[in-house]
Structure formats: structure tokens, C-alpha cells
CSV table of C-alpha atoms in Angstrom, one decimal:
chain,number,residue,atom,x,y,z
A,91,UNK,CA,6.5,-35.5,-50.7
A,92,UNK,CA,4.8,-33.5,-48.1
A,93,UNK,CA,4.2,-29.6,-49.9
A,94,UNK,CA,5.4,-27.8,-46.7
A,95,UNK,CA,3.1,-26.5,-44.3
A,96,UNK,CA,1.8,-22.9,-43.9
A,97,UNK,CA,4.1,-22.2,-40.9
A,98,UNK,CA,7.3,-23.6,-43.3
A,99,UNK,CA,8.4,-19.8,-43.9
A,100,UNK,CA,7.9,-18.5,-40.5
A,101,UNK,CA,10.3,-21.4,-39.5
A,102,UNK,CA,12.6,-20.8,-42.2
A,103,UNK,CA,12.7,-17.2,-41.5
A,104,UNK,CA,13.0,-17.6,-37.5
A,105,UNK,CA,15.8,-20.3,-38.0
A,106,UNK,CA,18.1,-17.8,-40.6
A,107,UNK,CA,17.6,-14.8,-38.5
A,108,UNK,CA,18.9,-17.2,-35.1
A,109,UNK,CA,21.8,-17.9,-37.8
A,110,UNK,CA,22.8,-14.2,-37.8
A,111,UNK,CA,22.5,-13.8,-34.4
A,112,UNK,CA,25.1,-17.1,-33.4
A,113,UNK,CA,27.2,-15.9,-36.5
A,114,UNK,CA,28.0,-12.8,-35.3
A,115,UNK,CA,28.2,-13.7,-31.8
A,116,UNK,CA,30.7,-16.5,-32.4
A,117,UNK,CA,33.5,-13.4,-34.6
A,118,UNK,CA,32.9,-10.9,-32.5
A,119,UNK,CA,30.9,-8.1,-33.8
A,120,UNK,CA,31.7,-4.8,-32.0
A,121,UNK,CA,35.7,-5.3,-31.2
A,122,UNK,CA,38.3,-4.9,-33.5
A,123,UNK,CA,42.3,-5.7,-32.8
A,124,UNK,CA,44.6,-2.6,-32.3
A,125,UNK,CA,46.7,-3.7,-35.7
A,126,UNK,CA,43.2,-3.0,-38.0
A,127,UNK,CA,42.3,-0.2,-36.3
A,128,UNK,CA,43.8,2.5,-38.8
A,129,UNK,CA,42.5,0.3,-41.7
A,130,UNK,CA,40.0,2.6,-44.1
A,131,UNK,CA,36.2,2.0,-42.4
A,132,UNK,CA,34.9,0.4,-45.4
A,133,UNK,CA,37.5,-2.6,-45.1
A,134,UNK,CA,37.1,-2.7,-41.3
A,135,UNK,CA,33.2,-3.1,-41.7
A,136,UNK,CA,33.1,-5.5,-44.3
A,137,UNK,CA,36.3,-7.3,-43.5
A,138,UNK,CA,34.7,-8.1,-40.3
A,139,UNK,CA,31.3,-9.1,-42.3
A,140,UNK,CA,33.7,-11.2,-44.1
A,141,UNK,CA,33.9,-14.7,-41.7
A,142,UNK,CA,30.1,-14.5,-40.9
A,143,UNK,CA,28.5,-14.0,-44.3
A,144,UNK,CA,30.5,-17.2,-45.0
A,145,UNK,CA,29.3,-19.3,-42.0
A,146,UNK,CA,25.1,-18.1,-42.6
A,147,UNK,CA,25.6,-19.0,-46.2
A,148,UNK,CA,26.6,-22.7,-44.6
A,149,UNK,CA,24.1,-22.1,-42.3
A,150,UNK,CA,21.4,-21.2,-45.1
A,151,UNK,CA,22.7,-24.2,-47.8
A,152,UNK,CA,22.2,-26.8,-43.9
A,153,UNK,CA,18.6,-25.7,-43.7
A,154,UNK,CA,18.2,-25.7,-47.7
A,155,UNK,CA,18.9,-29.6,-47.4
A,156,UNK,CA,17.1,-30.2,-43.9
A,157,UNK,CA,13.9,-28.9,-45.9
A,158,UNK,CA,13.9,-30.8,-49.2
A,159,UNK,CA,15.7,-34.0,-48.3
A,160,UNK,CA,14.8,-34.7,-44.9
A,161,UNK,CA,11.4,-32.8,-44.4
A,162,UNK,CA,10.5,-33.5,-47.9
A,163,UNK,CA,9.3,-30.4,-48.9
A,164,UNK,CA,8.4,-30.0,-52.6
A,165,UNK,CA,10.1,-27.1,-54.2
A,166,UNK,CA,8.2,-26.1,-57.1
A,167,UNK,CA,11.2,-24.2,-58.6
A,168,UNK,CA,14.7,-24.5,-57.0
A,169,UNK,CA,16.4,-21.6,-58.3
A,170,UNK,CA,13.9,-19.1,-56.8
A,171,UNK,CA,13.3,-21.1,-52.9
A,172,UNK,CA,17.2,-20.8,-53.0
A,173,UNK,CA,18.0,-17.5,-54.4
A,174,UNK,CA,15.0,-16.3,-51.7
A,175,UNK,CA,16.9,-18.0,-48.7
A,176,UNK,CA,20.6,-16.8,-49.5
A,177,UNK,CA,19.0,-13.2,-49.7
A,178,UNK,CA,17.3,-13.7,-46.7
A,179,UNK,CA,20.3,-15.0,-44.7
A,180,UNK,CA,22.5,-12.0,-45.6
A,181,UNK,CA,19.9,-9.4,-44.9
A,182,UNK,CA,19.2,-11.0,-41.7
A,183,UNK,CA,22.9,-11.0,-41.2
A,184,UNK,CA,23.2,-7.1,-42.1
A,185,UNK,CA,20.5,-6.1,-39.4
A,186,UNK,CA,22.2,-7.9,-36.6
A,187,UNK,CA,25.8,-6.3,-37.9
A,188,UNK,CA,24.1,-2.9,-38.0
A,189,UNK,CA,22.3,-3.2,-34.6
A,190,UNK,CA,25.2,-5.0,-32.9
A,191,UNK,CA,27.6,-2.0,-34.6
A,192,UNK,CA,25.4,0.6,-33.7
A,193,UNK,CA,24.1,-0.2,-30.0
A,194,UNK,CA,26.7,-2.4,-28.1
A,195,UNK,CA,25.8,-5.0,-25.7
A,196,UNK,CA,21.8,-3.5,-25.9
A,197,UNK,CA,22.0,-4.4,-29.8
A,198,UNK,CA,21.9,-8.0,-28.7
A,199,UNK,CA,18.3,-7.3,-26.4
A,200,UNK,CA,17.4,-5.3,-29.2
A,201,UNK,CA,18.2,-8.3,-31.6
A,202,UNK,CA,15.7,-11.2,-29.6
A,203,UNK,CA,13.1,-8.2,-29.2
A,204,UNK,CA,12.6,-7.7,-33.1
A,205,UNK,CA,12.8,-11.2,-33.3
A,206,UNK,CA,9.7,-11.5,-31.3
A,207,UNK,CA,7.7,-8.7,-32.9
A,208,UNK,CA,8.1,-10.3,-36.1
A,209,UNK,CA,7.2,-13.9,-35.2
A,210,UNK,CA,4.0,-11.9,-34.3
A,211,UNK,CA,3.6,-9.5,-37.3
A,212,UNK,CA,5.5,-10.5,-40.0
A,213,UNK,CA,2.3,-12.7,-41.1
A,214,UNK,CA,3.9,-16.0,-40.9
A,215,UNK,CA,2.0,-17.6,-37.7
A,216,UNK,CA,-1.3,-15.8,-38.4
A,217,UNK,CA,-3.1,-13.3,-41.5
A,218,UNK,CA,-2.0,-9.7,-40.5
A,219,UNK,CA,-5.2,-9.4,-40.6
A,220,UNK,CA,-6.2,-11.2,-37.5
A,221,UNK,CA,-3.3,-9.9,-35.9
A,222,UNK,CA,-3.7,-6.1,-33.2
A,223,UNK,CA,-3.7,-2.8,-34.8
A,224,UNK,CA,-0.2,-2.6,-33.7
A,225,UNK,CA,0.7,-5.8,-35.6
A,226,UNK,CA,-1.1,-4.3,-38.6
A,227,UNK,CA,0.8,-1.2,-38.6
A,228,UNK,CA,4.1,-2.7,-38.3
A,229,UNK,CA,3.8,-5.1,-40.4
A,230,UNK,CA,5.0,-3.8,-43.6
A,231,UNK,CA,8.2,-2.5,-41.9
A,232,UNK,CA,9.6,-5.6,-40.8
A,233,UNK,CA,12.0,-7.9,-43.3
A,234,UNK,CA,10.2,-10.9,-41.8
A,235,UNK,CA,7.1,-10.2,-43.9
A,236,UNK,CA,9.1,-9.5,-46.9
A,237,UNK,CA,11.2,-12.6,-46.3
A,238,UNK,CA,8.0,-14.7,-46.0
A,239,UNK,CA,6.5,-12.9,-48.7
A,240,UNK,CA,9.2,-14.3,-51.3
A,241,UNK,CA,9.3,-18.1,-49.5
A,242,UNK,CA,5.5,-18.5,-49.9
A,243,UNK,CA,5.7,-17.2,-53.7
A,244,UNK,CA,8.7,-19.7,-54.2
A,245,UNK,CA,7.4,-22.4,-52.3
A,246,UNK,CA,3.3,-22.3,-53.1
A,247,UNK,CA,2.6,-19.7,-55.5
A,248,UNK,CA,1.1,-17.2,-53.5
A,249,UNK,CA,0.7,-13.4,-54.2
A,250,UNK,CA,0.2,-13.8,-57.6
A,251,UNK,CA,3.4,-15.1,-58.2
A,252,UNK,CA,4.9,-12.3,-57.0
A,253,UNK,CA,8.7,-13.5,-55.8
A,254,UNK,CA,10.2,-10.6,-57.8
A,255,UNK,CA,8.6,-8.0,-56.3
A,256,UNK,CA,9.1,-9.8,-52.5
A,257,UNK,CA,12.8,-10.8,-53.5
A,258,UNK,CA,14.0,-7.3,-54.1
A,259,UNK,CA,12.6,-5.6,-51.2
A,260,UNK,CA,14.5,-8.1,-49.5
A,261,UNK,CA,17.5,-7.2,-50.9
A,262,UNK,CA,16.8,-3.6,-50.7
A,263,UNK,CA,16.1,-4.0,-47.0
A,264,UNK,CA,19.6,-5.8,-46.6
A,265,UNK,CA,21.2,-3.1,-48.9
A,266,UNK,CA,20.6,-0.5,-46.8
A,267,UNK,CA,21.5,-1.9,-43.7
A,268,UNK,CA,25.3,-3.1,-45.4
A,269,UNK,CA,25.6,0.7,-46.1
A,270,UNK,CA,24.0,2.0,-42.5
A,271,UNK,CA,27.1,-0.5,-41.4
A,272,UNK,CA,29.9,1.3,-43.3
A,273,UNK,CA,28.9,4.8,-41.6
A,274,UNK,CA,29.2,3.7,-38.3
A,275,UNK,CA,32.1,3.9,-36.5
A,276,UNK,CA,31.9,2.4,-33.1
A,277,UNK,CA,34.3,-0.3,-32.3
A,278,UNK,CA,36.0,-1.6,-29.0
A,279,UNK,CA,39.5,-1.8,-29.9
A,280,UNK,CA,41.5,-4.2,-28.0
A,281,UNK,CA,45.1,-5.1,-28.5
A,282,UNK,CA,45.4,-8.0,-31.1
A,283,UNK,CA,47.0,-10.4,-27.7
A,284,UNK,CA,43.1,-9.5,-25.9
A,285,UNK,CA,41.4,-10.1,-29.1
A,286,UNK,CA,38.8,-12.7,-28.5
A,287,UNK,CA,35.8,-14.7,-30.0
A,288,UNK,CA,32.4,-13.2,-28.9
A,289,UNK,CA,31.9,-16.6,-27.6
A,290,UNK,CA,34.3,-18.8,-25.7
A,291,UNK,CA,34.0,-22.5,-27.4
């Protein structure tokens, strides 16, 4: 079985995060139907988190099994490279909520944008080191490198075996996005009969 290559958690990272993105496009982020609308704000936001969080998990469990039994990636220890990806998935998933809750239609330019800056700092295509003094500066802000951080310790070992340390940043990363979500309050309501998917299948 072929160990992964180095660019395995830059790809892993880049195809969860383009999981968030379609989830939330598909249910419909930003409107809300007339009959929920007086519903408390906590339920509205994570009622409508709900559907989503469900279809990246699937999302996260597909790419789980598209890494180990088809791309034959050896996982040296299967409850960290899958505790690592489900955190990963939901974070991810909490950023796109928050920026998609918080900006509108510019949350989804906003979304593609950050997804580029981190392909290019997060440290999973090149060192940081290598990388402009912007990328360097950055790069400790973005959940990408944390989320890479914790897939190489899971997957190779790397930083001293530190998944822990990489694993809870994650989920601190995605914790305060969740509650960033609960605070704002901009919704398009629509009547429930105008109610539509973000995306017409």
C-alpha cells in the first residue's frame, strides 16, 4: 500500500472544504421560510446546520473510503485520520455557514477566495517557509494549516506526533465559528410556497 503522498492533506483538505461549499449551497444557506421565522435564533441557526452537517459527514465517510481502499493509503492509526477528517468537515462547514450567514451572495466570492489563499499558505503544496512574506504571515491564521497539521500527524507522524495539539485548534477554530453563527441574524425570509433549494437539481 502506497503511504500517501505529501500533497494527500492538501487534497483532503481542498476536497472537504468544496464539500461545505456544495452542502450549503444545495439547503439554502441565507433564506429561511416565513413559518420558522419567529422560531428562537439558536434553533433557526442550527436547525438549518442540521441537513448539511449530515450530508459533509457523508461526504467526509466517501473520501475516508476513496483514500484507504481505493488509493491505498496506509493509515497508521484509524481512529485519529478519522476523528481528524470528521473535525475538519464540520469546521469547514461552520466557516462557510458563518460567511454565507454573515455576507450574502459576496460570502460565496468570499468563500472560493479563502479557498485559494489557503491552497497557497496553509503549507500543504509548499514549506511556509518557501512561501512570500504574506503567505508566512497568514499562515497561522488559516484552518487549512491546522487541518493539515492534524492529517500529516495522523497519517505520517509528523510534528512530533503532535495530532492533539493540531486536532483541537481545529475544533476550537470550528467552535467559534458555530457560535459567531448563532449571533447573527440575517436571513431572507420568503414564504414557505417561495422556499427553494440554493440549487435547482
Amino acid at each position: 500500500a502506497n503511504n500517501g503522498s505529501a500533497f494527500a492533506p492538501n487534497m483532503i483538505a481542498m476536497a472537504l472544504w468544496l464539500g461545505a461549499v456544495m452542502a450549503l449551497y444545495v439547503f439554502n444557506a441565507q433564506q429561511l421560510a416565513e413559518p420558522h421565522a419567529q422560531a428562537p435564533m439558536v434553533a433557526q441557526a442550527l436547525g438549518k446546520l442540521a441537513a448539511p452537517a449530515l450530508l459533509v459527514l457523508a461526504q467526509t465517510a466517501l473520501i475516508f473510503l476513496v483514500m484507504v481502499a481505493v488509493l491505498g493509503i496506509a493509515v497508521p492509526n484509524y481512529a485519529t485520520f478519522t476523528l481528524s477528517m470528521v473535525a475538519a468537515g464540520q469546521t469547514f462547514l461552520a466557516i462557510v455557514y458563518l460567511l454565507l450567514r454573515a455576507l450574502g451572495e459576496a460570502g460565496k466570492l468570499i468563500v472560493i477566495l479563502l479557498l485559494t489563499l489557503q491552497l497557497a499558505a496553509g503549507g500543504g503544496v509548499m514549506p511556509i517557509e518557501l512561501t512570500t512574506d504574506v503567505f508566512q504571515a497568514v499562515h497561522q491564521w488559516l484552518p487549512f494549516t491546522w487541518v493539515i497539521k492534524t492529517l500529516r500527524a495522523s497519517l505520517f507522524g509528523a510534528y512530533g506526533q503532535g495530532w492533539l495539539q493540531a486536532w483541537l485548534e481545529v475544533l476550537l477554530i470550528g467552535g467559534v465559528a458555530l457560535l459567531l453563527c448563532l449571533v447573527v441574524r440575517r436571513w431572507q425570509v420568503v414564504p414557505a410556497a417561495e422556499y427553494r433549494p440554493g440549487i435547482n437539481l
